[in-house]
PDB file of C-alpha atoms in Angstrom:
ATOM      1  CA  ALA A   1     221.774 -61.965  70.724  1.00 75.00           C
ATOM      2  CA  GLN A   2     222.021 -58.250  70.307  1.00 84.00           C
ATOM      3  CA  SER A   3     225.354 -56.585  70.919  1.00 91.00           C
ATOM      4  CA  VAL A   4     227.211 -53.400  70.129  1.00 96.00           C
ATOM      5  CA  THR A   5     230.949 -53.012  69.699  1.00 97.00           C
ATOM      6  CA  GLN A   6     232.839 -49.772  69.888  1.00 98.00           C
ATOM      7  CA  PRO A   7     236.401 -50.781  69.034  1.00 97.00           C
ATOM      8  CA  ASP A   8     238.047 -47.554  70.164  1.00 96.00           C
ATOM      9  CA  ILE A   9     238.131 -47.026  73.915  1.00 97.00           C
ATOM     10  CA  HIS A  10     239.873 -43.650  73.674  1.00 97.00           C
ATOM     11  CA  ILE A  11     240.409 -41.250  70.775  1.00 97.00           C
ATOM     12  CA  THR A  12     242.395 -38.033  70.813  1.00 97.00           C
ATOM     13  CA  VAL A  13     241.997 -35.403  68.111  1.00 97.00           C
ATOM     14  CA  SER A  14     243.084 -31.813  67.669  1.00 97.00           C
ATOM     15  CA  GLU A  15     240.499 -29.078  67.663  1.00 97.00           C
ATOM     16  CA  GLY A  16     239.323 -28.463  64.125  1.00 97.00           C
ATOM     17  CA  ALA A  17     240.209 -31.956  62.941  1.00 98.00           C
ATOM     18  CA  SER A  18     237.642 -34.393  61.620  1.00 98.00           C
ATOM     19  CA  LEU A  19     236.285 -37.194  63.741  1.00 98.00           C
ATOM     20  CA  GLU A  20     234.934 -40.673  63.152  1.00 98.00           C
ATOM     21  CA  LEU A  21     233.808 -42.954  65.948  1.00 98.00           C
ATOM     22  CA  ARG A  22     233.176 -46.547  65.004  1.00 98.00           C
ATOM     23  CA  CYS A  23     230.226 -48.691  65.996  1.00 98.00           C
ATOM     24  CA  ASN A  24     229.362 -52.235  64.918  1.00 97.00           C
ATOM     25  CA  TYR A  25     226.204 -53.998  65.955  1.00 94.00           C
ATOM     26  CA  SER A  26     224.757 -57.457  65.955  1.00 90.00           C
ATOM     27  CA  TYR A  27     221.004 -57.638  65.591  1.00 82.00           C
ATOM     28  CA  GLY A  28     218.716 -60.040  63.833  1.00 73.00           C
ATOM     29  CA  ALA A  29     216.212 -57.610  62.403  1.00 76.00           C
ATOM     30  CA  THR A  30     216.297 -54.078  61.083  1.00 76.00           C
ATOM     31  CA  PRO A  31     217.894 -52.176  63.931  1.00 84.00           C
ATOM     32  CA  TYR A  32     216.976 -48.951  65.577  1.00 90.00           C
ATOM     33  CA  LEU A  33     220.334 -47.300  66.230  1.00 93.00           C
ATOM     34  CA  PHE A  34     221.353 -44.416  68.426  1.00 96.00           C
ATOM     35  CA  TRP A  35     224.328 -42.340  69.423  1.00 98.00           C
ATOM     36  CA  TYR A  36     224.378 -40.728  72.850  1.00 98.00           C
ATOM     37  CA  VAL A  37     226.943 -38.441  74.463  1.00 98.00           C
ATOM     38  CA  GLN A  38     227.760 -38.221  78.147  1.00 97.00           C
ATOM     39  CA  SER A  39     229.694 -35.484  79.909  1.00 94.00           C
ATOM     40  CA  PRO A  40     231.285 -36.295  83.271  1.00 89.00           C
ATOM     41  CA  GLY A  41     228.712 -36.854  85.991  1.00 83.00           C
ATOM     42  CA  GLN A  42     225.821 -36.325  83.614  1.00 88.00           C
ATOM     43  CA  GLY A  43     223.160 -38.397  81.964  1.00 93.00           C
ATOM     44  CA  LEU A  44     223.059 -39.394  78.318  1.00 96.00           C
ATOM     45  CA  GLN A  45     222.126 -36.872  75.667  1.00 97.00           C
ATOM     46  CA  LEU A  46     220.753 -38.099  72.353  1.00 96.00           C
ATOM     47  CA  LEU A  47     222.884 -37.028  69.389  1.00 97.00           C
ATOM     48  CA  LEU A  48     221.004 -38.794  66.592  1.00 97.00           C
ATOM     49  CA  LYS A  49     219.040 -41.884  65.699  1.00 94.00           C
ATOM     50  CA  TYR A  50     218.348 -44.161  62.765  1.00 93.00           C
ATOM     51  CA  PHE A  51     215.038 -45.906  62.389  1.00 89.00           C
ATOM     52  CA  SER A  52     214.646 -46.313  58.636  1.00 85.00           C
ATOM     53  CA  GLY A  53     214.964 -44.467  55.357  1.00 87.00           C
ATOM     54  CA  ASP A  54     217.959 -42.368  54.440  1.00 89.00           C
ATOM     55  CA  THR A  55     221.074 -44.100  55.722  1.00 92.00           C
ATOM     56  CA  LEU A  56     222.856 -40.817  56.442  1.00 96.00           C
ATOM     57  CA  VAL A  57     221.306 -39.155  59.452  1.00 97.00           C
ATOM     58  CA  GLN A  58     221.992 -35.726  60.840  1.00 97.00           C
ATOM     59  CA  GLY A  59     222.046 -34.950  64.511  1.00 97.00           C
ATOM     60  CA  ILE A  60     222.673 -32.138  66.904  1.00 96.00           C
ATOM     61  CA  LYS A  61     225.946 -30.276  67.360  1.00 95.00           C
ATOM     62  CA  GLY A  62     226.995 -30.929  63.753  1.00 97.00           C
ATOM     63  CA  PHE A  63     227.227 -34.714  64.091  1.00 98.00           C
ATOM     64  CA  GLU A  64     226.113 -37.201  61.463  1.00 98.00           C
ATOM     65  CA  ALA A  65     226.118 -40.975  61.207  1.00 98.00           C
ATOM     66  CA  GLU A  66     225.860 -43.433  58.360  1.00 97.00           C
ATOM     67  CA  PHE A  67     224.062 -46.741  58.587  1.00 95.00           C
ATOM     68  CA  LYS A  68     225.692 -49.482  56.519  1.00 94.00           C
ATOM     69  CA  ARG A  69     223.718 -52.687  56.669  1.00 92.00           C
ATOM     70  CA  SER A  70     226.308 -54.715  54.739  1.00 92.00           C
ATOM     71  CA  GLN A  71     228.947 -53.840  57.325  1.00 94.00           C
ATOM     72  CA  SER A  72     226.625 -53.810  60.350  1.00 93.00           C
ATOM     73  CA  SER A  73     228.034 -50.419  61.179  1.00 96.00           C
ATOM     74  CA  PHE A  74     226.726 -47.061  62.324  1.00 97.00           C
ATOM     75  CA  ASN A  75     229.752 -44.770  62.510  1.00 98.00           C
ATOM     76  CA  LEU A  76     229.520 -41.274  63.934  1.00 98.00           C
ATOM     77  CA  ARG A  77     231.283 -38.398  62.177  1.00 98.00           C
ATOM     78  CA  LYS A  78     231.932 -34.718  62.591  1.00 98.00           C
ATOM     79  CA  PRO A  79     233.900 -32.647  60.080  1.00 98.00           C
ATOM     80  CA  SER A  80     235.465 -30.251  62.586  1.00 98.00           C
ATOM     81  CA  VAL A  81     235.727 -31.018  66.278  1.00 98.00           C
ATOM     82  CA  HIS A  82     235.360 -28.344  68.956  1.00 97.00           C
ATOM     83  CA  TRP A  83     236.903 -28.493  72.413  1.00 96.00           C
ATOM     84  CA  SER A  84     233.403 -28.744  73.871  1.00 96.00           C
ATOM     85  CA  ASP A  85     232.923 -32.082  72.093  1.00 97.00           C
ATOM     86  CA  ALA A  86     235.222 -33.776  74.605  1.00 97.00           C
ATOM     87  CA  ALA A  87     233.025 -36.386  76.289  1.00 98.00           C
ATOM     88  CA  GLU A  88     232.183 -40.063  76.172  1.00 98.00           C
ATOM     89  CA  TYR A  89     230.154 -41.342  73.254  1.00 98.00           C
ATOM     90  CA  PHE A  90     227.906 -44.379  73.297  1.00 98.00           C
ATOM     91  CA  CYS A  91     226.389 -46.285  70.426  1.00 98.00           C
ATOM     92  CA  ALA A  92     223.221 -48.259  71.179  1.00 96.00           C
ATOM     93  CA  VAL A  93     220.816 -50.615  69.448  1.00 93.00           C
ATOM     94  CA  ASP A  94     217.202 -50.883  70.469  1.00 88.00           C
ATOM     95  CA  SER A  95     215.857 -54.256  71.371  1.00 73.00           C
ATOM     96  CA  THR A  96     212.248 -54.963  72.204  1.00 69.00           C
ATOM     97  CA  LEU A  97     210.326 -53.691  75.165  1.00 66.00           C
ATOM     98  CA  GLY A  98     212.352 -50.624  76.005  1.00 74.00           C
ATOM     99  CA  ARG A  99     215.768 -52.203  76.264  1.00 88.00           C
ATOM    100  CA  LEU A 100     218.829 -50.562  74.755  1.00 93.00           C
ATOM    101  CA  TYR A 101     222.071 -52.462  74.268  1.00 94.00           C
ATOM    102  CA  PHE A 102     225.047 -50.150  74.610  1.00 96.00           C
ATOM    103  CA  GLY A 103     228.620 -50.321  73.480  1.00 97.00           C
ATOM    104  CA  ARG A 104     231.350 -49.768  76.058  1.00 97.00           C
ATOM    105  CA  GLY A 105     231.798 -46.191  74.925  1.00 98.00           C
ATOM    106  CA  THR A 106     234.546 -44.133  73.294  1.00 98.00           C
ATOM    107  CA  GLN A 107     236.202 -41.410  75.330  1.00 98.00           C
ATOM    108  CA  LEU A 108     237.028 -38.407  73.168  1.00 98.00           C
ATOM    109  CA  THR A 109     239.828 -36.029  74.136  1.00 98.00           C
ATOM    110  CA  VAL A 110     240.248 -32.814  72.164  1.00 97.00           C
ATOM    111  CA  TRP A 111     243.623 -31.070  72.080  1.00 95.00           C
ATOM    112  CA  PRO A 112     243.566 -27.272  71.712  1.00 89.00           C
TER     113      PRO A 112
ATOM    114  CA  LYS B   1     208.605 -29.569  78.068  1.00 75.00           C
ATOM    115  CA  ALA B   2     210.559 -30.610  81.138  1.00 86.00           C
ATOM    116  CA  GLY B   3     213.027 -33.461  80.770  1.00 94.00           C
ATOM    117  CA  VAL B   4     213.390 -36.619  82.800  1.00 97.00           C
ATOM    118  CA  THR B   5     214.075 -35.878  86.430  1.00 97.00           C
ATOM    119  CA  GLN B   6     215.692 -38.156  88.961  1.00 98.00           C
ATOM    120  CA  THR B   7     215.887 -37.785  92.707  1.00 97.00           C
ATOM    121  CA  PRO B   8     218.020 -37.742  94.643  1.00 97.00           C
ATOM    122  CA  ARG B   9     221.062 -36.889  92.547  1.00 97.00           C
ATOM    123  CA  TYR B  10     223.529 -38.243  95.073  1.00 97.00           C
ATOM    124  CA  LEU B  11     223.162 -40.853  97.759  1.00 97.00           C
ATOM    125  CA  ILE B  12     225.530 -42.453 100.237  1.00 98.00           C
ATOM    126  CA  LYS B  13     224.518 -45.652 101.972  1.00 98.00           C
ATOM    127  CA  THR B  14     226.220 -48.411 103.928  1.00 98.00           C
ATOM    128  CA  ARG B  15     226.261 -52.097 103.175  1.00 98.00           C
ATOM    129  CA  GLY B  16     223.090 -53.906 104.151  1.00 98.00           C
ATOM    130  CA  GLN B  17     220.854 -50.867 103.875  1.00 98.00           C
ATOM    131  CA  GLN B  18     218.196 -50.408 101.249  1.00 98.00           C
ATOM    132  CA  VAL B  19     217.605 -47.487  98.922  1.00 98.00           C
ATOM    133  CA  THR B  20     214.814 -46.112  96.763  1.00 98.00           C
ATOM    134  CA  LEU B  21     215.451 -44.005  93.690  1.00 98.00           C
ATOM    135  CA  SER B  22     212.797 -41.990  91.914  1.00 98.00           C
ATOM    136  CA  CYS B  23     212.278 -41.082  88.274  1.00 98.00           C
ATOM    137  CA  SER B  24     209.735 -38.707  86.743  1.00 98.00           C
ATOM    138  CA  PRO B  25     209.412 -39.170  82.983  1.00 97.00           C
ATOM    139  CA  ILE B  26     208.779 -36.561  80.365  1.00 96.00           C
ATOM    140  CA  SER B  27     205.126 -35.575  80.338  1.00 94.00           C
ATOM    141  CA  GLY B  28     203.160 -37.948  78.113  1.00 92.00           C
ATOM    142  CA  HIS B  29     205.785 -40.680  78.201  1.00 94.00           C
ATOM    143  CA  ARG B  30     204.500 -43.985  79.497  1.00 93.00           C
ATOM    144  CA  SER B  31     207.579 -46.174  79.251  1.00 93.00           C
ATOM    145  CA  VAL B  32     210.350 -45.930  81.835  1.00 95.00           C
ATOM    146  CA  SER B  33     213.583 -47.903  81.660  1.00 95.00           C
ATOM    147  CA  TRP B  34     216.348 -48.146  84.250  1.00 97.00           C
ATOM    148  CA  TYR B  35     220.052 -48.693  83.659  1.00 97.00           C
ATOM    149  CA  GLN B  36     223.066 -49.170  85.876  1.00 98.00           C
ATOM    150  CA  GLN B  37     226.364 -47.645  84.788  1.00 97.00           C
ATOM    151  CA  THR B  38     229.677 -48.738  86.276  1.00 97.00           C
ATOM    152  CA  PRO B  39     233.247 -48.407  85.004  1.00 94.00           C
ATOM    153  CA  GLY B  40     233.647 -52.170  84.952  1.00 92.00           C
ATOM    154  CA  GLN B  41     230.386 -53.277  83.355  1.00 95.00           C
ATOM    155  CA  GLY B  42     229.348 -50.207  81.417  1.00 96.00           C
ATOM    156  CA  LEU B  43     225.669 -49.514  80.860  1.00 97.00           C
ATOM    157  CA  GLN B  44     223.441 -52.414  81.814  1.00 97.00           C
ATOM    158  CA  PHE B  45     219.672 -52.651  81.538  1.00 95.00           C
ATOM    159  CA  LEU B  46     217.785 -53.242  84.761  1.00 97.00           C
ATOM    160  CA  PHE B  47     214.095 -53.213  83.811  1.00 94.00           C
ATOM    161  CA  GLU B  48     211.378 -51.438  81.871  1.00 93.00           C
ATOM    162  CA  TYR B  49     207.881 -50.450  82.863  1.00 94.00           C
ATOM    163  CA  PHE B  50     204.948 -49.479  80.703  1.00 92.00           C
ATOM    164  CA  SER B  51     201.544 -48.578  82.100  1.00 91.00           C
ATOM    165  CA  GLU B  52     202.495 -49.869  85.542  1.00 94.00           C
ATOM    166  CA  THR B  53     203.589 -53.264  84.213  1.00 94.00           C
ATOM    167  CA  GLN B  54     207.113 -54.571  84.111  1.00 94.00           C
ATOM    168  CA  ARG B  55     207.581 -55.780  80.567  1.00 91.00           C
ATOM    169  CA  ASN B  56     211.270 -56.511  80.473  1.00 90.00           C
ATOM    170  CA  LYS B  57     213.953 -57.312  83.000  1.00 93.00           C
ATOM    171  CA  GLY B  58     217.709 -57.510  82.795  1.00 94.00           C
ATOM    172  CA  ASN B  59     220.017 -59.966  84.465  1.00 95.00           C
ATOM    173  CA  PHE B  60     220.149 -58.548  87.972  1.00 97.00           C
ATOM    174  CA  PRO B  61     219.449 -60.262  91.303  1.00 97.00           C
ATOM    175  CA  GLY B  62     216.096 -60.015  92.994  1.00 96.00           C
ATOM    176  CA  ARG B  63     217.470 -57.350  95.330  1.00 98.00           C
ATOM    177  CA  PHE B  64     216.795 -54.942  92.492  1.00 98.00           C
ATOM    178  CA  SER B  65     213.131 -54.173  92.046  1.00 97.00           C
ATOM    179  CA  GLY B  66     210.987 -51.428  90.663  1.00 97.00           C
ATOM    180  CA  ARG B  67     207.507 -50.187  90.139  1.00 97.00           C
ATOM    181  CA  GLN B  68     205.588 -47.637  88.147  1.00 97.00           C
ATOM    182  CA  PHE B  69     202.692 -45.536  89.271  1.00 97.00           C
ATOM    183  CA  SER B  70     199.581 -44.501  87.390  1.00 96.00           C
ATOM    184  CA  ASN B  71     201.157 -41.106  86.580  1.00 95.00           C
ATOM    185  CA  SER B  72     204.089 -42.976  84.952  1.00 95.00           C
ATOM    186  CA  ARG B  73     206.544 -42.002  87.678  1.00 98.00           C
ATOM    187  CA  SER B  74     208.791 -44.878  88.574  1.00 98.00           C
ATOM    188  CA  GLU B  75     210.858 -45.976  91.524  1.00 98.00           C
ATOM    189  CA  MET B  76     213.560 -48.563  91.827  1.00 98.00           C
ATOM    190  CA  ASN B  77     214.583 -50.184  95.058  1.00 98.00           C
ATOM    191  CA  VAL B  78     217.761 -51.969  95.984  1.00 98.00           C
ATOM    192  CA  SER B  79     217.705 -53.989  99.168  1.00 96.00           C
ATOM    193  CA  THR B  80     220.634 -55.330 101.189  1.00 97.00           C
ATOM    194  CA  LEU B  81     223.119 -53.053  99.478  1.00 98.00           C
ATOM    195  CA  GLU B  82     226.526 -54.382  98.486  1.00 98.00           C
ATOM    196  CA  LEU B  83     229.697 -52.457  97.689  1.00 97.00           C
ATOM    197  CA  GLY B  84     229.313 -53.483  94.058  1.00 97.00           C
ATOM    198  CA  ASP B  85     225.999 -51.647  93.826  1.00 98.00           C
ATOM    199  CA  SER B  86     227.886 -48.352  93.781  1.00 98.00           C
ATOM    200  CA  ALA B  87     227.027 -46.906  90.395  1.00 97.00           C
ATOM    201  CA  LEU B  88     225.266 -44.229  88.418  1.00 97.00           C
ATOM    202  CA  TYR B  89     221.629 -45.243  88.004  1.00 98.00           C
ATOM    203  CA  LEU B  90     220.011 -43.794  84.923  1.00 98.00           C
ATOM    204  CA  CYS B  91     216.363 -43.593  84.110  1.00 97.00           C
ATOM    205  CA  ALA B  92     215.027 -43.081  80.602  1.00 96.00           C
ATOM    206  CA  SER B  93     211.550 -42.451  79.292  1.00 95.00           C
ATOM    207  CA  SER B  94     209.900 -42.888  75.930  1.00 93.00           C
ATOM    208  CA  THR B  95     206.424 -42.647  74.509  1.00 87.00           C
ATOM    209  CA  LEU B  96     206.184 -46.301  73.609  1.00 75.00           C
ATOM    210  CA  GLU B  97     208.104 -49.379  72.623  1.00 65.00           C
ATOM    211  CA  GLY B  98     210.761 -48.859  70.023  1.00 63.00           C
ATOM    212  CA  ASP B  99     210.767 -45.141  70.412  1.00 82.00           C
ATOM    213  CA  THR B 100     213.626 -42.894  71.394  1.00 91.00           C
ATOM    214  CA  GLN B 101     214.659 -43.046  75.037  1.00 94.00           C
ATOM    215  CA  TYR B 102     215.467 -39.783  76.768  1.00 95.00           C
ATOM    216  CA  PHE B 103     217.669 -39.978  79.812  1.00 97.00           C
ATOM    217  CA  GLY B 104     217.671 -38.205  83.124  1.00 97.00           C
ATOM    218  CA  PRO B 105     220.804 -36.912  84.860  1.00 97.00           C
ATOM    219  CA  GLY B 106     221.125 -40.033  86.986  1.00 97.00           C
ATOM    220  CA  THR B 107     221.451 -40.832  90.666  1.00 98.00           C
ATOM    221  CA  ARG B 108     224.977 -41.446  91.898  1.00 97.00           C
ATOM    222  CA  LEU B 109     224.812 -44.151  94.594  1.00 98.00           C
ATOM    223  CA  THR B 110     227.826 -44.793  96.765  1.00 98.00           C
ATOM    224  CA  VAL B 111     227.801 -47.802  99.082  1.00 98.00           C
ATOM    225  CA  LEU B 112     230.320 -47.732 101.917  1.00 97.00           C
TER     226      LEU B 112
END
């Protein structure tokens, strides 16, 4: 069965520091992978996606993610975090027929 | 192009009542998926519609139902509301299966 694990429930970083959010997935075939971000009381905004090809994908707001099949991982990174990046981040894997499986999310706090 | 819209944004109901939530997808998108988000269970898939047909359904009781109209707009209905139905209900649209899902802002349902 498909599943997504985000091992870090809460991460705190200082503004300007680098960031890596971890995501591991379980999926039988070649996965379609996504990272979404959610601000309080809002919907989910797509940061980036991986379908195939280059395993390093670039997204919006300076985020990137690397797909590593051997480790079943799709970690999200940003070289320098801004205070406005504080939000909750969700990793997701696409199943069939319009169903996304989400991780439990990682809450990011940014210290000034 | 306008994004996914959901109405109403906020809703307060009492136990035993029923509620209908509406979702208008991005123009040209024919697939609509619904998710429930709660602090305890995270993001859970409810169902997906494509061309007025429900193609996929999550593990929710029959009190949760939905439909899609010929213009791709979708509604979900929850009958006999329970306190545990209090959640953020998110709708997402995509062009077709396996494509990127774009989310609306959600409807915050509170059951008293």
